Short mmCIF file of C-alpha atoms in Angstrom, two decimals:
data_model
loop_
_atom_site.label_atom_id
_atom_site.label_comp_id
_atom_site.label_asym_id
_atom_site.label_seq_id
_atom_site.Cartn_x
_atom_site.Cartn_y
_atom_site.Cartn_z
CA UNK A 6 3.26 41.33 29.36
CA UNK A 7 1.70 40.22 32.75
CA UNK A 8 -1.50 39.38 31.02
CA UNK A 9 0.02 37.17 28.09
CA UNK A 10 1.62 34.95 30.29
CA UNK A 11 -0.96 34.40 32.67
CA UNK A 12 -3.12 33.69 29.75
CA UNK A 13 -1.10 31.58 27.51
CA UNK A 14 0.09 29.42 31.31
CA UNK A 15 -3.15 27.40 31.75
CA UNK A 16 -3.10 26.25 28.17
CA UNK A 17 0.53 25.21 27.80
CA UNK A 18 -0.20 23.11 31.05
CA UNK A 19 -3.24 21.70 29.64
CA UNK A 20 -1.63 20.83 26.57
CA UNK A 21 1.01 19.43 28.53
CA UNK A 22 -1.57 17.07 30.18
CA UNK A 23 -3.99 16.04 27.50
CA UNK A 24 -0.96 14.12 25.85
CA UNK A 25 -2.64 10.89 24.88
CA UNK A 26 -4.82 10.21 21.77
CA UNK A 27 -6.83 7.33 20.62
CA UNK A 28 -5.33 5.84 17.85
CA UNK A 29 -2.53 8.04 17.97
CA UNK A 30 0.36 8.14 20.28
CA UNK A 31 1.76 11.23 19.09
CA UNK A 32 2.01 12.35 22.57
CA UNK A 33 3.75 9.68 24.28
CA UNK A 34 6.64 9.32 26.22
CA UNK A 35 9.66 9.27 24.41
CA UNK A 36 11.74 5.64 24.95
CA UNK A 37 15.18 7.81 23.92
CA UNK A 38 17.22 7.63 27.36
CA UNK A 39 17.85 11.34 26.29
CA UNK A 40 14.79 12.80 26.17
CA UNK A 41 11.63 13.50 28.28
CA UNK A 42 8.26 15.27 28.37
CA UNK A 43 8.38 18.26 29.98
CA UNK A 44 5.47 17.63 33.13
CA UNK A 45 5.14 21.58 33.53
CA UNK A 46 4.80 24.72 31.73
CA UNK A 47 8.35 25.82 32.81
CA UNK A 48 10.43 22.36 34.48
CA UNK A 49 13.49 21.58 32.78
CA UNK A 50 14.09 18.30 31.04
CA UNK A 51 16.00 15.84 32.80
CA UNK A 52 20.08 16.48 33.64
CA UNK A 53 19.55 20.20 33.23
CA UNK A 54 19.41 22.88 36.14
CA UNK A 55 15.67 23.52 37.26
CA UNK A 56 15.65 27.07 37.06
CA UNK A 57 16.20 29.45 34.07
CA UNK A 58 18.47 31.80 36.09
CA UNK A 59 21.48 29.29 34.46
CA UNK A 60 24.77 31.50 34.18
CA UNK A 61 26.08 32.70 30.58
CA UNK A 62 29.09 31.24 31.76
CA UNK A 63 27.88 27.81 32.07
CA UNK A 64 25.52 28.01 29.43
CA UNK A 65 28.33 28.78 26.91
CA UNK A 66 30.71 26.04 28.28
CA UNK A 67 27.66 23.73 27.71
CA UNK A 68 28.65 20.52 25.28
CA UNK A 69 24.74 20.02 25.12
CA UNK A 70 22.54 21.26 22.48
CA UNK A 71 18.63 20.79 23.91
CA UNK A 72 16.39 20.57 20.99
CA UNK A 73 12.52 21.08 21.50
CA UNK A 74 10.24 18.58 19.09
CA UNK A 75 6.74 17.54 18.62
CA UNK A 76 5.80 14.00 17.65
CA UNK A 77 5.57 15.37 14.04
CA UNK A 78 7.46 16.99 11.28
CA UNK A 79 10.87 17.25 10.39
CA UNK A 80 12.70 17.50 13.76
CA UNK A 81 11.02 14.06 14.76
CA UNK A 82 12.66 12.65 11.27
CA UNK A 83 15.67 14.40 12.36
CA UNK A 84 15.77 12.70 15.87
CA UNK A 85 14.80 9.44 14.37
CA UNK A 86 17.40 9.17 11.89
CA UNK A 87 20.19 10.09 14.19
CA UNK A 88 22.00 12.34 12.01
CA UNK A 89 22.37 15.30 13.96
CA UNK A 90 23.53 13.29 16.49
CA UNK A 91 26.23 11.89 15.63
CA UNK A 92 27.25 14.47 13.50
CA UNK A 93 28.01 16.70 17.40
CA UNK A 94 29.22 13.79 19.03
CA UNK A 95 32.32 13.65 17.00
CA UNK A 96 33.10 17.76 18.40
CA UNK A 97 31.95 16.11 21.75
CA UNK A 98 28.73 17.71 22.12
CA UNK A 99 25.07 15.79 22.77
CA UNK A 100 22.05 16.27 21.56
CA UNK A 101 19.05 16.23 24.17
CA UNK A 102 15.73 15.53 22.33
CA UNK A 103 12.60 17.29 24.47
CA UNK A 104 9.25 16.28 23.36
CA UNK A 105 6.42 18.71 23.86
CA UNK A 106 2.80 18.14 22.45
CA UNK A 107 2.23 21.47 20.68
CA UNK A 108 4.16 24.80 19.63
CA UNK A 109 2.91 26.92 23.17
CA UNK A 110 4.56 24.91 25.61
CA UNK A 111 7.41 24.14 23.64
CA UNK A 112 8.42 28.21 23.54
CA UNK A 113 7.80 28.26 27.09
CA UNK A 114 9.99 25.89 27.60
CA UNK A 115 12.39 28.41 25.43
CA UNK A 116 11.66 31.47 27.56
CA UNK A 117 12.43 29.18 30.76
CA UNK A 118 16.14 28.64 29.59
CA UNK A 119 15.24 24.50 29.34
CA UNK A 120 15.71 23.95 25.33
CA UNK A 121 17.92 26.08 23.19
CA UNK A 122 15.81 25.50 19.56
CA UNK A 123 12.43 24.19 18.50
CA UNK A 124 9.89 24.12 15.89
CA UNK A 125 6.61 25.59 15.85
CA UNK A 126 3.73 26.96 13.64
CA UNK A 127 3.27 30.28 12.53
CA UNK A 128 1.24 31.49 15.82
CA UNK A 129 2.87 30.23 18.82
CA UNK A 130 5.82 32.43 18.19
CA UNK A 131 3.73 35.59 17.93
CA UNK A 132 2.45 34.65 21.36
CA UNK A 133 5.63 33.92 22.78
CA UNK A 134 7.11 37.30 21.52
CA UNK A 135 4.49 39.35 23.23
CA UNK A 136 5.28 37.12 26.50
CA UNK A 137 8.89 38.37 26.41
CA UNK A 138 10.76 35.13 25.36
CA UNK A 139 14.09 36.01 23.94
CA UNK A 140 13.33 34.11 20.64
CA UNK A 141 15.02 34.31 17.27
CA UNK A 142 13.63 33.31 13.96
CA UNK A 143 16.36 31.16 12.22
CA UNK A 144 14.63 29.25 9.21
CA UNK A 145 11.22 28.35 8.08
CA UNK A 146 9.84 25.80 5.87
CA UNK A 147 7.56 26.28 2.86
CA UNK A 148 3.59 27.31 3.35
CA UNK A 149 1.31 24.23 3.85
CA UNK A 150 -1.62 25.70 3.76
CA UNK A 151 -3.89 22.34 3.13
CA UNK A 152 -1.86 20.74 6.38
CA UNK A 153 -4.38 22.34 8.55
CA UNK A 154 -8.34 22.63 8.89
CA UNK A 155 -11.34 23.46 10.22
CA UNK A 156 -13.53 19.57 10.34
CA UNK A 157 -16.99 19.05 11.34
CA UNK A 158 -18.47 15.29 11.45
CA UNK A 159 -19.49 13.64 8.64
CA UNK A 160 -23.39 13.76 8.80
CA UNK A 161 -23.08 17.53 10.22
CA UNK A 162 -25.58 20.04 8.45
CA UNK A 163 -22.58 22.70 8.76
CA UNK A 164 -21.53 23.45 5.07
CA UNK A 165 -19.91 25.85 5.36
CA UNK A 166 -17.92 28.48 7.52
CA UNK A 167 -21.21 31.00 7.89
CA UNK A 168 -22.78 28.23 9.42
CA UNK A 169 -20.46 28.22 12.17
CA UNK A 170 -22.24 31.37 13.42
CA UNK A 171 -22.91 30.71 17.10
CA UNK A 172 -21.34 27.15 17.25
CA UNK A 173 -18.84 25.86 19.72
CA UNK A 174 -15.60 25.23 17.91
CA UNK A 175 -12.97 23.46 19.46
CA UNK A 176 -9.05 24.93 18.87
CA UNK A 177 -5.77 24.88 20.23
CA UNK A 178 -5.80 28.44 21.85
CA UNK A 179 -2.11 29.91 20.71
CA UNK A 180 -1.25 27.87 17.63
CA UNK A 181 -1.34 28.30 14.12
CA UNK A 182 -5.11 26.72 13.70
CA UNK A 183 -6.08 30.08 15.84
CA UNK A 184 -4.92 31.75 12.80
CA UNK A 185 -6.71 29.53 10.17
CA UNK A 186 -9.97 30.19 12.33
CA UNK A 187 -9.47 33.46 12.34
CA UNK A 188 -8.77 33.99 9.03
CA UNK A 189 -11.81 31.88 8.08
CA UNK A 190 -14.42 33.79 9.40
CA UNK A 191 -13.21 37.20 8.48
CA UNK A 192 -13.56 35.78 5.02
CA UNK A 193 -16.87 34.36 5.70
CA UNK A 194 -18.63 37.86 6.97
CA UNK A 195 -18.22 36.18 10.60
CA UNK A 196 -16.53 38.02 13.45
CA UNK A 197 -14.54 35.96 15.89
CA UNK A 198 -17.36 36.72 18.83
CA UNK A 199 -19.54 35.11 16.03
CA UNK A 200 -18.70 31.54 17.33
CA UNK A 201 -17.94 29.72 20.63
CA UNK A 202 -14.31 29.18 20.67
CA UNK A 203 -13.52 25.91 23.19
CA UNK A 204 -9.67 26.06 23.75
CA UNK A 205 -8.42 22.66 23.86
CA UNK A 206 -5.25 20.66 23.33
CA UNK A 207 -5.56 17.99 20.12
CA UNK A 208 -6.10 14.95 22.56
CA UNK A 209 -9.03 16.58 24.25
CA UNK A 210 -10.48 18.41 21.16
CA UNK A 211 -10.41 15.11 19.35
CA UNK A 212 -12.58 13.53 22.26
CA UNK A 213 -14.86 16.38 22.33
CA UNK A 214 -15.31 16.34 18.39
CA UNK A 215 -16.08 12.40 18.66
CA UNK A 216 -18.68 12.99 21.48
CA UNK A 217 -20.52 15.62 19.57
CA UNK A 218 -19.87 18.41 22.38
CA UNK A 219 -18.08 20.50 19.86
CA UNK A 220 -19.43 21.69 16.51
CA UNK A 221 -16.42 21.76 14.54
CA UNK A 222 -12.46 21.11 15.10
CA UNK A 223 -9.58 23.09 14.11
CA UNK A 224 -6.71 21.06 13.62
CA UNK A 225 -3.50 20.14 11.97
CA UNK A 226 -1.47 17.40 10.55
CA UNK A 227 -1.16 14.37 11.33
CA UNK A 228 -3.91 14.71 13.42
CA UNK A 229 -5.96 16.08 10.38
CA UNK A 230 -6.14 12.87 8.30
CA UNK A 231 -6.17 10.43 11.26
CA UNK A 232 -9.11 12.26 11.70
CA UNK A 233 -10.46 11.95 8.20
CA UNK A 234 -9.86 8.31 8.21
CA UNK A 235 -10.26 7.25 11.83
CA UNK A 236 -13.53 9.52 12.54
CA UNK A 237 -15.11 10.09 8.80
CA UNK A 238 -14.72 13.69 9.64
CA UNK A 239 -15.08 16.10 6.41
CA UNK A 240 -13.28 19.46 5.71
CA UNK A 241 -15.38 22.24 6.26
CA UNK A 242 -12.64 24.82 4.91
CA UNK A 243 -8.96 24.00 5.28
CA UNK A 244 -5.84 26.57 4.91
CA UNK A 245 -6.18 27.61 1.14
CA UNK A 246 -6.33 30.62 0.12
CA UNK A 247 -6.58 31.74 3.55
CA UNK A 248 -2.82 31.14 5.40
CA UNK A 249 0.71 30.22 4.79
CA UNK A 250 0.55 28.01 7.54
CA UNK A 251 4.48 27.60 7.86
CA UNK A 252 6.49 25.75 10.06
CA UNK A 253 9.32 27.86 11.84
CA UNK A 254 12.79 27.18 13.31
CA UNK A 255 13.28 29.07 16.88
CA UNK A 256 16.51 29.31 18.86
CA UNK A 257 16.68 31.48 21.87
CA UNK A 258 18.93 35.01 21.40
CA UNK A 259 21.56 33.44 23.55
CA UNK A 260 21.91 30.66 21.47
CA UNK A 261 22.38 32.11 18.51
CA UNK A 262 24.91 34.27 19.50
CA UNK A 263 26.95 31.69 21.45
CA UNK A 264 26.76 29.04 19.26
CA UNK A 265 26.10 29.75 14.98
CA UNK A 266 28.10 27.16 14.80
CA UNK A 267 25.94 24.57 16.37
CA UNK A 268 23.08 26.21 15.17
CA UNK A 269 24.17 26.55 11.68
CA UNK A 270 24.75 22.41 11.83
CA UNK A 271 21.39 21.69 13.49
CA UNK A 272 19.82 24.07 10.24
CA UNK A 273 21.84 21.59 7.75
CA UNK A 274 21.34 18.30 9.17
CA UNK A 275 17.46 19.72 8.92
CA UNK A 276 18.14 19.99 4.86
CA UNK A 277 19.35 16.90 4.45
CA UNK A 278 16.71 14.54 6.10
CA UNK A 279 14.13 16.47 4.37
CA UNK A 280 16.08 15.91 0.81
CA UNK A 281 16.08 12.07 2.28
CA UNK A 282 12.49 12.07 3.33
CA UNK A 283 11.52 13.01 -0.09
CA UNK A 284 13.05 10.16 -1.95
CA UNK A 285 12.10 7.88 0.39
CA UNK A 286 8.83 8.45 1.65
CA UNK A 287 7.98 4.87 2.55
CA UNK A 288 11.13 3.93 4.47
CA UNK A 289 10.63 7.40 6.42
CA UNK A 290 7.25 6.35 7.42
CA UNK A 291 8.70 2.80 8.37
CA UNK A 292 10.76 4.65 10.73
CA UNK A 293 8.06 7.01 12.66
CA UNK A 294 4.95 4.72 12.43
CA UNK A 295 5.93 2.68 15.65
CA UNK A 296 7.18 5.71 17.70
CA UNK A 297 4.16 7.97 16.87
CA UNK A 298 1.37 5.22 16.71
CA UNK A 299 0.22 5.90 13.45
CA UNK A 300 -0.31 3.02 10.31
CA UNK A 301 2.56 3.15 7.55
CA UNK A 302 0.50 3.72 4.75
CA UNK A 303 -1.01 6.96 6.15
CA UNK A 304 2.26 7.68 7.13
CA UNK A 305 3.44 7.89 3.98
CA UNK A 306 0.02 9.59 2.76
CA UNK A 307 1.11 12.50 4.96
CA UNK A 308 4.26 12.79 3.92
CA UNK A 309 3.61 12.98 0.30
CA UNK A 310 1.40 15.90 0.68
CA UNK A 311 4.17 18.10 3.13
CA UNK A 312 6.32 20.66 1.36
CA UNK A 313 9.51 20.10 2.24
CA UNK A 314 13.02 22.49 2.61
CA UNK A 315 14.28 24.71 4.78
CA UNK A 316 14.75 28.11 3.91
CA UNK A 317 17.33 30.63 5.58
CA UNK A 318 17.19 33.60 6.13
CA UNK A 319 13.86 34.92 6.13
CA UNK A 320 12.59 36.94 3.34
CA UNK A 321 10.61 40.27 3.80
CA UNK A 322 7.78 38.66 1.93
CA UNK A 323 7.92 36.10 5.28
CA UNK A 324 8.48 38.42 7.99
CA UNK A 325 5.60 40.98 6.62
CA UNK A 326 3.36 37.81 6.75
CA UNK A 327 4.01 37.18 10.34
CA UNK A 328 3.42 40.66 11.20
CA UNK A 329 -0.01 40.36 9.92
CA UNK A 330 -0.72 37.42 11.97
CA UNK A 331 0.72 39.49 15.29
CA UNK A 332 -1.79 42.37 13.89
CA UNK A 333 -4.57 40.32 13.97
CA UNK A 334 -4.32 38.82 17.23
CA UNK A 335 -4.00 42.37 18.51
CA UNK A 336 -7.08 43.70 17.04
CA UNK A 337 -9.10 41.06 18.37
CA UNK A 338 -7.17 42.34 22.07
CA UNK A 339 -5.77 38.55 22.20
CA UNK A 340 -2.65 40.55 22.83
CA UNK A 341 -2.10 43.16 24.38
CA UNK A 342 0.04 45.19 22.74
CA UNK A 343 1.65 45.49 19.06
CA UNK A 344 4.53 43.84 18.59
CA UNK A 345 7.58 44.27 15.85
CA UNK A 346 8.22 40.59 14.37
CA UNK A 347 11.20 42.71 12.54
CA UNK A 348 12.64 42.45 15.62
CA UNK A 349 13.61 39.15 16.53
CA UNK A 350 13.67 37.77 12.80
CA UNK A 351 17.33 36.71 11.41
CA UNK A 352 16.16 37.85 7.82
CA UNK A 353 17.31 39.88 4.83
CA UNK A 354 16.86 42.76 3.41
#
């Protein structure tokens, strides 16, 4: 336990830092007067106690729901069209939107008592489970495989993942493009000691990648095609075949329990922008290209190619999937112990 969260600390803060990307602003500050970056791996967002020791008490008279988001994906639709919103303002609660740049610092925010539900990849959750956050599964969306991959520069002789063999690849340490990598190599004959992993947050992997320090880049969407289009960057091997690459829906145990209620609305208002996102793919991209810096038209690129619903509860099929992701990051000893995804999954049987 004491040797996950010292590990996975130094990351989340450097993702936390390495917020700003050229061309793309996914990491910005939000302009909603009820929402804020978090500055640290733990600090709660603004008009919330700075310390996770907050009483059950209070936390169950709480009319605030604090909902975790990344400048991506259906929880950014869902803050952007204001649904959610208003549909808890009329029981007199408030939504507080948190932004985070990526899935690690995002559950640590979870395990520090400052959000109450967030979206992440497959991996971060694995991760966070082994640090001890009290984490639930609630939902998950549909695999995307091909919204992740492993890029190397247009003019690279790389052609493919063998040839990564002693090469520095750059990766967000803890998220679900560790997985992807992973995966890729195994399938290639490649062990993960094969290459020269370089942990580093999108922003800073992207500026690496354009400098040439880094051989390849593992990364996912949107940053994937703003890469492709911005940078001429080719796919070397994306998630096919390989991963499920799902996004997942996270509430902490004390949440859930308190609060199904709110939870259960949060899960529907999710349904229902992705049902409106798919019939109107251009208007959502109206709607997110001047908050997260990127054109309309590869906006709505993006969008076409994302699966979208939400689907509750989790299927065995799902959960046995995620326990093969946890088993893999404990055979390579990236954690240290086994954990039981079974656990801390709201699922069926």
């Amino acid at each position: 336990m004491f040797s996950v969260r010292f590990s996975l600390q130094p990351l989340a803060l450097l993702l936390v830092l390495g917020v700003s990307i050229s061309g793309l602003s996914a990491c910005s500050s939000d302009s909603s007067s009820n929402a804020t970056n978090t500055s640290t791996l733990s600090a709660a967002p603004t008009g919330t106690a700075n310390t996770s020791n907050r009483s059950t008490s209070n936390q169950a008279e709480s009319n605030v729901v604090r909902i975790g988001y990344q400048k991506y994906g259906t929880l950014f639709l869902l803050k952007a069209r204001g649904d959610l919103d208003q549909r808890l303002k009329e029981q007199g609660i408030s939504v507080q939107w948190v932004q985070f740049p990526a899935g690690p610092p995002l559950l640590e925010a979870l395990n520090a008592g400052s959000i109450d539900y967030g979206s992440t990849g497959e991996t971060p959750p694995i991760f966070a489970q082994a640090a001890g956050t009290p984490l639930v599964y609630v939902a998950h969306e549909p695999p995307d495989p091909k919204g992740e991959a492993i890029l190397v520069a247009k003019d690279s002789p790389l052609q493919k993942v063998a040839d990564l063999k002693g090469k520095k690849v750059a990766f967000n340490k803890g998220s679900n493009v560790h997985y992807l990598l992973i995966r890729a190599l195994a399938e290639a004959g490649l062990k993960y000691s094969d290459i020269q992993p370089v942990y580093l947050a999108p922003a800073d992997a992207r500026a690496a990648f354009e400098q040439g320090n880094v051989d390849a880049w593992v990364i996912w969407e949107p940053y994937l095609t703003v890469a492709k289009k911005a940078l001429d960057a080719r796919v070397l091997q994306d998630g096919s075949d390989l991963v499920a690459n799902r996004q997942f829906y996270l509430a902490s145990q004390q949440f859930t329990e308190q609060h199904p209620d709110r939870l259960q609305a949060i899960i529907e208002e999710t349904q229902k922008v992705n049902e409106w996102t798919q019939s109107n793919f251009t208007q959502a991209a109206a709607l997110l290209s001047p908050q997260i810096g990127i054109d309309p038209p590869t906006l709505t690129e993006i969008l076409k190619e994302r699966p979208y619903g939400v689907q509750q509860p989790l299927k065995p099929d799902v959960v046995n999937y995620q326990q093969q992701v946890a088993d893999a990051f404990v055979e390579l000893k990236l954690l240290p112990k086994p954990i039981k995804v079974q656990e801390v999954a709201q699922s069926q049987p």
